[in-house]
């Protein structure tokens, strides 16, 4: 596991270096193509992904990779694991120099349910969140735990809504203390894990596996609960086009939160 942890952190550091002069620039925000996930790729996304892939390739380890821009890649004949990579989660923020964007890397096999190692690296301040299955979650190597808030009217919740899915703000807003939308799901999930937020709710069916694979393990290892909004563990093949719904929380009121956020 140490080898995997070092590899993930090396990827994060390389991405940080590759984008530092592109943050908040016109060049960084130029659309240069279409990503494998079906969304436009900006110059800064490609720079981040190229830097990440260079580190993964130079490790010499056989692996599969699922990544936002290039899609599915395989290095070698006998892949030891699958890397689920979002080289830059929070692209909009990075292009506008809003300091909330991250690298998200998860190590698994075939399904979102079998992720065994995760790192979310906060590119805006060089801190990181990590987790290994059954071994806990960490912020800069210090163990973290979800919050202890036990009343919905004390909760601070990061949430997303859009067009016909924007009612979630109204539904949650009636019951929780604060609503936020910071712009990097990977980092917001990590904030739930570390108790900075009490919950994260995104029921737009727009999140990709790459946005959440690492964050889900980090929340669970910090003692939180993550579901698909209907009581089930988020699942799905480690696939570039899959979309998921996520409710993550400190676990205190999870079913109540799911019910409050849902239309039905
Ligand atoms: C975005 C972030 C954001 C989420 C969007 C994603 P990107 O990732 O995860 O939190 O609300 O759905 O697209 O596109 O900036 O990597
Ligand atoms: Ca991205």
PDB file of C-alpha atoms and ligand atoms in Angstrom:
ATOM      1  CA  UNK A   1       0.000   0.000   0.000  1.00  0.00           C
ATOM      2  CA  UNK A   2       2.939   2.319   0.653  1.00  0.00           C
ATOM      3  CA  UNK A   3       3.957   2.070  -2.975  1.00  0.00           C
ATOM      4  CA  UNK A   4       0.463   3.119  -4.056  1.00  0.00           C
ATOM      5  CA  UNK A   5       0.380   5.999  -1.539  1.00  0.00           C
ATOM      6  CA  UNK A   6       3.687   7.339  -2.813  1.00  0.00           C
ATOM      7  CA  UNK A   7       2.544   7.000  -6.398  1.00  0.00           C
ATOM      8  CA  UNK A   8      -0.676   8.938  -5.733  1.00  0.00           C
ATOM      9  CA  UNK A   9       1.165  11.714  -3.927  1.00  0.00           C
ATOM     10  CA  UNK A  10       3.761  11.941  -6.703  1.00  0.00           C
ATOM     11  CA  UNK A  11       0.895  12.372  -9.177  1.00  0.00           C
ATOM     12  CA  UNK A  12      -0.589  15.194  -7.067  1.00  0.00           C
ATOM     13  CA  UNK A  13       2.713  17.031  -6.789  1.00  0.00           C
ATOM     14  CA  UNK A  14       3.311  16.743 -10.532  1.00  0.00           C
ATOM     15  CA  UNK A  15      -0.165  18.099 -11.300  1.00  0.00           C
ATOM     16  CA  UNK A  16       0.391  20.997  -8.883  1.00  0.00           C
ATOM     17  CA  UNK A  17       3.594  21.905 -10.668  1.00  0.00           C
ATOM     18  CA  UNK A  18       2.056  21.579 -14.137  1.00  0.00           C
ATOM     19  CA  UNK A  19      -0.837  23.979 -13.497  1.00  0.00           C
ATOM     20  CA  UNK A  20       0.710  26.624 -11.240  1.00  0.00           C
ATOM     21  CA  UNK A  21       1.336  29.111 -14.050  1.00  0.00           C
ATOM     22  CA  UNK A  22      -2.020  28.417 -15.728  1.00  0.00           C
ATOM     23  CA  UNK A  23      -4.375  29.134 -12.823  1.00  0.00           C
ATOM     24  CA  UNK A  24      -6.538  32.187 -13.515  1.00  0.00           C
ATOM     25  CA  UNK A  25      -5.130  32.664 -17.029  1.00  0.00           C
ATOM     26  CA  UNK A  26      -6.809  32.971 -20.395  1.00  0.00           C
ATOM     27  CA  UNK A  27      -4.486  30.276 -21.748  1.00  0.00           C
ATOM     28  CA  UNK A  28      -5.561  27.825 -19.023  1.00  0.00           C
ATOM     29  CA  UNK A  29      -9.229  28.267 -19.814  1.00  0.00           C
ATOM     30  CA  UNK A  30      -8.967  27.768 -23.602  1.00  0.00           C
ATOM     31  CA  UNK A  31     -11.106  24.853 -24.773  1.00  0.00           C
ATOM     32  CA  UNK A  32      -8.816  22.526 -26.706  1.00  0.00           C
ATOM     33  CA  UNK A  33     -11.008  19.505 -27.363  1.00  0.00           C
ATOM     34  CA  UNK A  34     -13.644  17.182 -26.015  1.00  0.00           C
ATOM     35  CA  UNK A  35     -12.887  14.902 -23.062  1.00  0.00           C
ATOM     36  CA  UNK A  36     -13.740  11.195 -23.037  1.00  0.00           C
ATOM     37  CA  UNK A  37     -16.368  11.984 -20.387  1.00  0.00           C
ATOM     38  CA  UNK A  38     -18.244  14.111 -22.937  1.00  0.00           C
ATOM     39  CA  UNK A  39     -17.386  17.515 -21.467  1.00  0.00           C
ATOM     40  CA  UNK A  40     -15.043  20.106 -23.068  1.00  0.00           C
ATOM     41  CA  UNK A  41     -11.361  19.891 -22.087  1.00  0.00           C
ATOM     42  CA  UNK A  42      -9.565  23.098 -21.239  1.00  0.00           C
ATOM     43  CA  UNK A  43      -5.847  23.665 -21.685  1.00  0.00           C
ATOM     44  CA  UNK A  44      -5.356  23.428 -17.900  1.00  0.00           C
ATOM     45  CA  UNK A  45      -7.195  20.044 -17.775  1.00  0.00           C
ATOM     46  CA  UNK A  46      -4.866  18.610 -20.415  1.00  0.00           C
ATOM     47  CA  UNK A  47      -1.747  19.989 -18.711  1.00  0.00           C
ATOM     48  CA  UNK A  48      -2.864  18.404 -15.421  1.00  0.00           C
ATOM     49  CA  UNK A  49      -3.694  15.065 -17.022  1.00  0.00           C
ATOM     50  CA  UNK A  50      -0.470  14.879 -19.044  1.00  0.00           C
ATOM     51  CA  UNK A  51       1.576  15.493 -15.892  1.00  0.00           C
ATOM     52  CA  UNK A  52      -0.347  12.827 -13.978  1.00  0.00           C
ATOM     53  CA  UNK A  53      -0.029  10.246 -16.755  1.00  0.00           C
ATOM     54  CA  UNK A  54       3.689  10.847 -17.084  1.00  0.00           C
ATOM     55  CA  UNK A  55       4.178   9.920 -13.415  1.00  0.00           C
ATOM     56  CA  UNK A  56       1.928   6.856 -13.695  1.00  0.00           C
ATOM     57  CA  UNK A  57       3.699   5.665 -16.864  1.00  0.00           C
ATOM     58  CA  UNK A  58       7.175   6.174 -15.443  1.00  0.00           C
ATOM     59  CA  UNK A  59       6.343   4.049 -12.363  1.00  0.00           C
ATOM     60  CA  UNK A  60       6.659   0.952 -14.581  1.00  0.00           C
ATOM     61  CA  UNK A  61       3.672  -0.646 -12.762  1.00  0.00           C
ATOM     62  CA  UNK A  62       1.086  -2.401 -14.947  1.00  0.00           C
ATOM     63  CA  UNK A  63      -2.260  -0.683 -14.394  1.00  0.00           C
ATOM     64  CA  UNK A  64      -5.539   0.407 -15.912  1.00  0.00           C
ATOM     65  CA  UNK A  65      -6.469   4.077 -15.782  1.00  0.00           C
ATOM     66  CA  UNK A  66      -9.860   5.771 -16.023  1.00  0.00           C
ATOM     67  CA  UNK A  67      -9.292   9.472 -16.484  1.00  0.00           C
ATOM     68  CA  UNK A  68     -11.494  12.417 -17.387  1.00  0.00           C
ATOM     69  CA  UNK A  69      -9.930  13.585 -20.651  1.00  0.00           C
ATOM     70  CA  UNK A  70      -8.290  10.528 -22.277  1.00  0.00           C
ATOM     71  CA  UNK A  71     -10.764   7.979 -20.945  1.00  0.00           C
ATOM     72  CA  UNK A  72      -9.549   4.389 -20.562  1.00  0.00           C
ATOM     73  CA  UNK A  73      -5.861   3.471 -20.757  1.00  0.00           C
ATOM     74  CA  UNK A  74      -3.914   0.310 -19.947  1.00  0.00           C
ATOM     75  CA  UNK A  75      -0.217   0.201 -19.117  1.00  0.00           C
ATOM     76  CA  UNK A  76       1.427  -3.265 -19.404  1.00  0.00           C
ATOM     77  CA  UNK A  77      -0.018  -6.771 -19.812  1.00  0.00           C
ATOM     78  CA  UNK A  78      -0.956  -7.609 -16.240  1.00  0.00           C
ATOM     79  CA  UNK A  79      -2.716  -4.642 -14.584  1.00  0.00           C
ATOM     80  CA  UNK A  80      -2.403  -4.756 -10.781  1.00  0.00           C
ATOM     81  CA  UNK A  81      -5.165  -2.186 -10.173  1.00  0.00           C
ATOM     82  CA  UNK A  82      -7.271   0.546 -11.747  1.00  0.00           C
ATOM     83  CA  UNK A  83      -6.466   4.203 -11.123  1.00  0.00           C
ATOM     84  CA  UNK A  84      -9.575   6.415 -11.162  1.00  0.00           C
ATOM     85  CA  UNK A  85      -8.230   9.861 -11.830  1.00  0.00           C
ATOM     86  CA  UNK A  86      -9.628  13.349 -11.964  1.00  0.00           C
ATOM     87  CA  UNK A  87      -6.474  15.357 -12.618  1.00  0.00           C
ATOM     88  CA  UNK A  88      -8.296  18.618 -11.926  1.00  0.00           C
ATOM     89  CA  UNK A  89     -11.585  18.583 -10.057  1.00  0.00           C
ATOM     90  CA  UNK A  90     -12.924  22.122  -9.977  1.00  0.00           C
ATOM     91  CA  UNK A  91     -11.711  23.276 -13.373  1.00  0.00           C
ATOM     92  CA  UNK A  92     -13.933  26.351 -13.344  1.00  0.00           C
ATOM     93  CA  UNK A  93     -12.463  27.502 -10.034  1.00  0.00           C
ATOM     94  CA  UNK A  94      -8.906  26.941 -11.260  1.00  0.00           C
ATOM     95  CA  UNK A  95      -9.475  28.929 -14.442  1.00  0.00           C
ATOM     96  CA  UNK A  96     -10.930  31.852 -12.437  1.00  0.00           C
ATOM     97  CA  UNK A  97      -8.392  31.604  -9.593  1.00  0.00           C
ATOM     98  CA  UNK A  98     -11.069  30.704  -7.054  1.00  0.00           C
ATOM     99  CA  UNK A  99      -8.930  28.820  -4.529  1.00  0.00           C
ATOM    100  CA  UNK A 100     -10.861  25.527  -4.373  1.00  0.00           C
ATOM    101  CA  UNK A 101      -9.722  22.816  -6.817  1.00  0.00           C
ATOM    102  CA  UNK A 102      -8.078  19.457  -6.380  1.00  0.00           C
ATOM    103  CA  UNK A 103      -6.566  16.272  -7.749  1.00  0.00           C
ATOM    104  CA  UNK A 104      -8.661  13.175  -7.062  1.00  0.00           C
ATOM    105  CA  UNK A 105      -7.026   9.730  -7.306  1.00  0.00           C
ATOM    106  CA  UNK A 106      -8.518   6.419  -6.265  1.00  0.00           C
ATOM    107  CA  UNK A 107      -7.114   2.906  -6.535  1.00  0.00           C
ATOM    108  CA  UNK A 108      -9.583   0.075  -7.146  1.00  0.00           C
ATOM    109  CA  UNK A 109     -10.390  -2.842  -9.424  1.00  0.00           C
ATOM    110  CA  UNK A 110     -13.640  -2.840 -11.394  1.00  0.00           C
ATOM    111  CA  UNK A 111     -16.378  -1.135  -9.378  1.00  0.00           C
ATOM    112  CA  UNK A 112     -16.867   2.021  -7.327  1.00  0.00           C
ATOM    113  CA  UNK A 113     -17.506  -0.287  -4.355  1.00  0.00           C
ATOM    114  CA  UNK A 114     -13.987  -1.784  -4.408  1.00  0.00           C
ATOM    115  CA  UNK A 115     -11.834   1.344  -4.018  1.00  0.00           C
ATOM    116  CA  UNK A 116      -9.014   0.586  -1.556  1.00  0.00           C
ATOM    117  CA  UNK A 117      -6.839   3.703  -1.511  1.00  0.00           C
ATOM    118  CA  UNK A 118      -7.633   7.378  -2.112  1.00  0.00           C
ATOM    119  CA  UNK A 119      -5.991  10.763  -2.183  1.00  0.00           C
ATOM    120  CA  UNK A 120      -7.596  14.168  -2.681  1.00  0.00           C
ATOM    121  CA  UNK A 121      -4.958  16.856  -2.966  1.00  0.00           C
ATOM    122  CA  UNK A 122      -6.027  20.463  -2.412  1.00  0.00           C
ATOM    123  CA  UNK A 123      -4.182  22.266  -5.201  1.00  0.00           C
ATOM    124  CA  UNK A 124      -5.007  25.685  -3.767  1.00  0.00           C
ATOM    125  CA  UNK A 125      -3.011  25.167  -0.568  1.00  0.00           C
ATOM    126  CA  UNK A 126      -0.927  22.003  -0.980  1.00  0.00           C
ATOM    127  CA  UNK A 127      -2.724  19.961   1.707  1.00  0.00           C
ATOM    128  CA  UNK A 128      -4.029  16.434   1.251  1.00  0.00           C
ATOM    129  CA  UNK A 129      -6.668  13.956   2.377  1.00  0.00           C
ATOM    130  CA  UNK A 130      -5.926  10.246   2.146  1.00  0.00           C
ATOM    131  CA  UNK A 131      -7.627   6.999   3.119  1.00  0.00           C
ATOM    132  CA  UNK A 132      -6.855   3.307   2.919  1.00  0.00           C
ATOM    133  CA  UNK A 133      -9.630   0.733   3.264  1.00  0.00           C
ATOM    134  CA  UNK A 134     -10.099  -0.293   6.923  1.00  0.00           C
ATOM    135  CA  UNK A 135      -7.195   1.904   7.978  1.00  0.00           C
ATOM    136  CA  UNK A 136      -8.849   5.292   8.503  1.00  0.00           C
ATOM    137  CA  UNK A 137      -8.729   8.682   6.813  1.00  0.00           C
ATOM    138  CA  UNK A 138      -6.109  11.377   7.205  1.00  0.00           C
ATOM    139  CA  UNK A 139      -5.536  15.092   6.624  1.00  0.00           C
ATOM    140  CA  UNK A 140      -1.832  15.762   6.103  1.00  0.00           C
ATOM    141  CA  UNK A 141      -1.171  12.350   7.756  1.00  0.00           C
ATOM    142  CA  UNK A 142      -3.256  13.223  10.832  1.00  0.00           C
ATOM    143  CA  UNK A 143      -6.299  11.058  11.500  1.00  0.00           C
ATOM    144  CA  UNK A 144      -9.641  12.737  10.786  1.00  0.00           C
ATOM    145  CA  UNK A 145     -13.227  12.080  11.794  1.00  0.00           C
ATOM    146  CA  UNK A 146     -16.585  13.359  10.578  1.00  0.00           C
ATOM    147  CA  UNK A 147     -18.414  16.012  12.620  1.00  0.00           C
ATOM    148  CA  UNK A 148     -20.650  15.269  15.597  1.00  0.00           C
ATOM    149  CA  UNK A 149     -23.516  17.584  14.613  1.00  0.00           C
ATOM    150  CA  UNK A 150     -26.703  15.745  15.528  1.00  0.00           C
ATOM    151  CA  UNK A 151     -29.516  18.120  14.560  1.00  0.00           C
ATOM    152  CA  UNK A 152     -30.388  18.970  10.973  1.00  0.00           C
ATOM    153  CA  UNK A 153     -30.811  22.611  11.917  1.00  0.00           C
ATOM    154  CA  UNK A 154     -27.108  22.669  12.925  1.00  0.00           C
ATOM    155  CA  UNK A 155     -25.919  21.169   9.629  1.00  0.00           C
ATOM    156  CA  UNK A 156     -23.692  22.900   7.071  1.00  0.00           C
ATOM    157  CA  UNK A 157     -24.298  21.141   3.760  1.00  0.00           C
ATOM    158  CA  UNK A 158     -22.515  21.484   0.430  1.00  0.00           C
ATOM    159  CA  UNK A 159     -25.040  20.902  -2.315  1.00  0.00           C
ATOM    160  CA  UNK A 160     -25.626  21.238  -6.035  1.00  0.00           C
ATOM    161  CA  UNK A 161     -28.711  21.920  -8.089  1.00  0.00           C
ATOM    162  CA  UNK A 162     -29.148  22.897 -11.697  1.00  0.00           C
ATOM    163  CA  UNK A 163     -32.179  23.814 -13.802  1.00  0.00           C
ATOM    164  CA  UNK A 164     -34.885  21.201 -13.097  1.00  0.00           C
ATOM    165  CA  UNK A 165     -32.725  19.771 -10.274  1.00  0.00           C
ATOM    166  CA  UNK A 166     -32.395  23.045  -8.377  1.00  0.00           C
ATOM    167  CA  UNK A 167     -35.299  22.453  -5.964  1.00  0.00           C
ATOM    168  CA  UNK A 168     -32.865  20.655  -3.698  1.00  0.00           C
ATOM    169  CA  UNK A 169     -31.728  24.045  -2.379  1.00  0.00           C
ATOM    170  CA  UNK A 170     -35.286  24.882  -1.349  1.00  0.00           C
ATOM    171  CA  UNK A 171     -35.882  21.505   0.257  1.00  0.00           C
ATOM    172  CA  UNK A 172     -32.618  21.475   2.197  1.00  0.00           C
ATOM    173  CA  UNK A 173     -32.739  25.205   2.864  1.00  0.00           C
ATOM    174  CA  UNK A 174     -35.922  24.814   4.898  1.00  0.00           C
ATOM    175  CA  UNK A 175     -34.188  22.511   7.378  1.00  0.00           C
ATOM    176  CA  UNK A 176     -30.424  23.017   7.519  1.00  0.00           C
ATOM    177  CA  UNK A 177     -28.368  25.863   9.000  1.00  0.00           C
ATOM    178  CA  UNK A 178     -26.134  26.624   5.981  1.00  0.00           C
ATOM    179  CA  UNK A 179     -25.886  25.709   2.303  1.00  0.00           C
ATOM    180  CA  UNK A 180     -22.667  25.965   0.277  1.00  0.00           C
ATOM    181  CA  UNK A 181     -21.499  25.098  -3.283  1.00  0.00           C
ATOM    182  CA  UNK A 182     -17.708  25.296  -3.390  1.00  0.00           C
ATOM    183  CA  UNK A 183     -17.096  23.677  -6.802  1.00  0.00           C
ATOM    184  CA  UNK A 184     -14.953  20.584  -6.318  1.00  0.00           C
ATOM    185  CA  UNK A 185     -16.939  17.533  -5.246  1.00  0.00           C
ATOM    186  CA  UNK A 186     -13.750  15.605  -4.377  1.00  0.00           C
ATOM    187  CA  UNK A 187     -12.700  18.318  -1.950  1.00  0.00           C
ATOM    188  CA  UNK A 188     -16.203  18.838  -0.555  1.00  0.00           C
ATOM    189  CA  UNK A 189     -16.444  15.119   0.256  1.00  0.00           C
ATOM    190  CA  UNK A 190     -13.060  15.407   1.987  1.00  0.00           C
ATOM    191  CA  UNK A 191     -14.446  18.352   3.962  1.00  0.00           C
ATOM    192  CA  UNK A 192     -17.293  16.121   5.171  1.00  0.00           C
ATOM    193  CA  UNK A 193     -14.673  13.560   6.219  1.00  0.00           C
ATOM    194  CA  UNK A 194     -12.753  16.127   8.248  1.00  0.00           C
ATOM    195  CA  UNK A 195     -15.822  17.663   9.919  1.00  0.00           C
ATOM    196  CA  UNK A 196     -15.581  21.010   8.133  1.00  0.00           C
ATOM    197  CA  UNK A 197     -18.934  20.231   6.538  1.00  0.00           C
ATOM    198  CA  UNK A 198     -21.645  17.984   7.959  1.00  0.00           C
ATOM    199  CA  UNK A 199     -22.919  16.689   4.621  1.00  0.00           C
ATOM    200  CA  UNK A 200     -22.671  16.795   0.829  1.00  0.00           C
ATOM    201  CA  UNK A 201     -25.703  16.320  -1.433  1.00  0.00           C
ATOM    202  CA  UNK A 202     -25.604  16.081  -5.238  1.00  0.00           C
ATOM    203  CA  UNK A 203     -28.655  14.478  -6.850  1.00  0.00           C
ATOM    204  CA  UNK A 204     -28.242  15.964 -10.344  1.00  0.00           C
ATOM    205  CA  UNK A 205     -27.079  12.632 -11.832  1.00  0.00           C
ATOM    206  CA  UNK A 206     -24.114  14.566 -13.255  1.00  0.00           C
ATOM    207  CA  UNK A 207     -21.220  13.555 -11.001  1.00  0.00           C
ATOM    208  CA  UNK A 208     -18.732  11.251 -12.651  1.00  0.00           C
ATOM    209  CA  UNK A 209     -16.985   8.278 -11.012  1.00  0.00           C
ATOM    210  CA  UNK A 210     -13.734  10.275 -11.250  1.00  0.00           C
ATOM    211  CA  UNK A 211     -15.216  13.153  -9.190  1.00  0.00           C
ATOM    212  CA  UNK A 212     -16.230  10.939  -6.261  1.00  0.00           C
ATOM    213  CA  UNK A 213     -14.291   7.637  -6.145  1.00  0.00           C
ATOM    214  CA  UNK A 214     -11.599   8.979  -3.810  1.00  0.00           C
ATOM    215  CA  UNK A 215     -13.915  11.168  -1.723  1.00  0.00           C
ATOM    216  CA  UNK A 216     -16.336   8.320  -0.991  1.00  0.00           C
ATOM    217  CA  UNK A 217     -13.592   6.171   0.594  1.00  0.00           C
ATOM    218  CA  UNK A 218     -12.256   9.163   2.542  1.00  0.00           C
ATOM    219  CA  UNK A 219     -15.708   9.905   4.034  1.00  0.00           C
ATOM    220  CA  UNK A 220     -16.354   6.246   4.901  1.00  0.00           C
ATOM    221  CA  UNK A 221     -12.949   5.799   6.516  1.00  0.00           C
ATOM    222  CA  UNK A 222     -13.559   8.944   8.579  1.00  0.00           C
ATOM    223  CA  UNK A 223     -16.713   7.341  10.038  1.00  0.00           C
ATOM    224  CA  UNK A 224     -19.281   8.880   7.685  1.00  0.00           C
ATOM    225  CA  UNK A 225     -21.954   7.345   5.469  1.00  0.00           C
ATOM    226  CA  UNK A 226     -22.241   7.655   1.684  1.00  0.00           C
ATOM    227  CA  UNK A 227     -25.287   6.589  -0.308  1.00  0.00           C
ATOM    228  CA  UNK A 228     -26.876   7.187  -3.694  1.00  0.00           C
ATOM    229  CA  UNK A 229     -29.728   9.230  -2.195  1.00  0.00           C
ATOM    230  CA  UNK A 230     -31.904   6.131  -1.793  1.00  0.00           C
ATOM    231  CA  UNK A 231     -30.122   4.249   0.950  1.00  0.00           C
ATOM    232  CA  UNK A 232     -27.837   2.228  -1.302  1.00  0.00           C
ATOM    233  CA  UNK A 233     -24.054   2.347  -1.567  1.00  0.00           C
ATOM    234  CA  UNK A 234     -23.039   4.252  -4.713  1.00  0.00           C
ATOM    235  CA  UNK A 235     -21.895   1.668  -7.237  1.00  0.00           C
ATOM    236  CA  UNK A 236     -21.051   1.340 -10.892  1.00  0.00           C
ATOM    237  CA  UNK A 237     -18.302   0.129 -13.156  1.00  0.00           C
ATOM    238  CA  UNK A 238     -15.118   2.240 -13.100  1.00  0.00           C
ATOM    239  CA  UNK A 239     -16.139   3.837 -16.323  1.00  0.00           C
ATOM    240  CA  UNK A 240     -15.569   7.313 -17.743  1.00  0.00           C
ATOM    241  CA  UNK A 241     -19.196   7.997 -18.686  1.00  0.00           C
ATOM    242  CA  UNK A 242     -21.037   6.638 -15.625  1.00  0.00           C
ATOM    243  CA  UNK A 243     -22.980   9.227 -13.621  1.00  0.00           C
ATOM    244  CA  UNK A 244     -23.862   8.954  -9.948  1.00  0.00           C
ATOM    245  CA  UNK A 245     -25.935  10.641  -7.241  1.00  0.00           C
ATOM    246  CA  UNK A 246     -24.332  11.141  -3.844  1.00  0.00           C
ATOM    247  CA  UNK A 247     -25.477  11.898  -0.317  1.00  0.00           C
ATOM    248  CA  UNK A 248     -22.552  11.872   2.119  1.00  0.00           C
ATOM    249  CA  UNK A 249     -22.844  12.787   5.771  1.00  0.00           C
ATOM    250  CA  UNK A 250     -21.513  12.365   9.276  1.00  0.00           C
ATOM    251  CA  UNK A 251     -24.066   9.569   9.604  1.00  0.00           C
ATOM    252  CA  UNK A 252     -26.041  11.101  12.460  1.00  0.00           C
ATOM    253  CA  UNK A 253     -29.215  11.720  10.441  1.00  0.00           C
ATOM    254  CA  UNK A 254     -28.463  10.104   7.123  1.00  0.00           C
ATOM    255  CA  UNK A 255     -31.922   8.696   6.241  1.00  0.00           C
ATOM    256  CA  UNK A 256     -33.565  11.960   7.340  1.00  0.00           C
ATOM    257  CA  UNK A 257     -31.148  13.951   5.191  1.00  0.00           C
ATOM    258  CA  UNK A 258     -31.802  11.689   2.173  1.00  0.00           C
ATOM    259  CA  UNK A 259     -35.543  12.110   2.623  1.00  0.00           C
ATOM    260  CA  UNK A 260     -35.255  15.872   3.076  1.00  0.00           C
ATOM    261  CA  UNK A 261     -33.149  16.265  -0.078  1.00  0.00           C
ATOM    262  CA  UNK A 262     -35.172  13.980  -2.325  1.00  0.00           C
ATOM    263  CA  UNK A 263     -38.203  15.053  -4.358  1.00  0.00           C
ATOM    264  CA  UNK A 264     -40.283  12.132  -3.132  1.00  0.00           C
TER     265      UNK A 264
HETATM  266  C1  LIG B   1     -16.818  19.382 -11.230  1.00  0.00           C
HETATM  267  C2  LIG B   1     -16.753  19.383  -9.723  1.00  0.00           C
HETATM  268  C3  LIG B   1     -18.015  19.973  -9.161  1.00  0.00           C
HETATM  269  C4  LIG B   1     -19.234  19.212  -9.626  1.00  0.00           C
HETATM  270  C5  LIG B   1     -19.275  19.124 -11.145  1.00  0.00           C
HETATM  271  C6  LIG B   1     -17.996  18.562 -11.694  1.00  0.00           C
HETATM  272  P1  LIG B   1     -14.700  19.347 -12.898  1.00  0.00           P
HETATM  273  O1  LIG B   1     -15.634  18.737 -11.707  1.00  0.00           O
HETATM  274  O2  LIG B   1     -16.617  18.071  -9.208  1.00  0.00           O
HETATM  275  O3  LIG B   1     -17.981  19.913  -7.762  1.00  0.00           O
HETATM  276  O4  LIG B   1     -20.379  19.856  -9.170  1.00  0.00           O
HETATM  277  O5  LIG B   1     -20.341  18.298 -11.524  1.00  0.00           O
HETATM  278  O6  LIG B   1     -18.062  18.611 -13.093  1.00  0.00           O
HETATM  279  O7  LIG B   1     -15.542  19.243 -14.130  1.00  0.00           O
HETATM  280  O8  LIG B   1     -14.350  20.730 -12.532  1.00  0.00           O
HETATM  281  O9  LIG B   1     -13.579  18.388 -12.846  1.00  0.00           O
HETATM  282 CA1  LIG B   2     -11.898  17.523 -13.896  1.00  0.00          CA
END
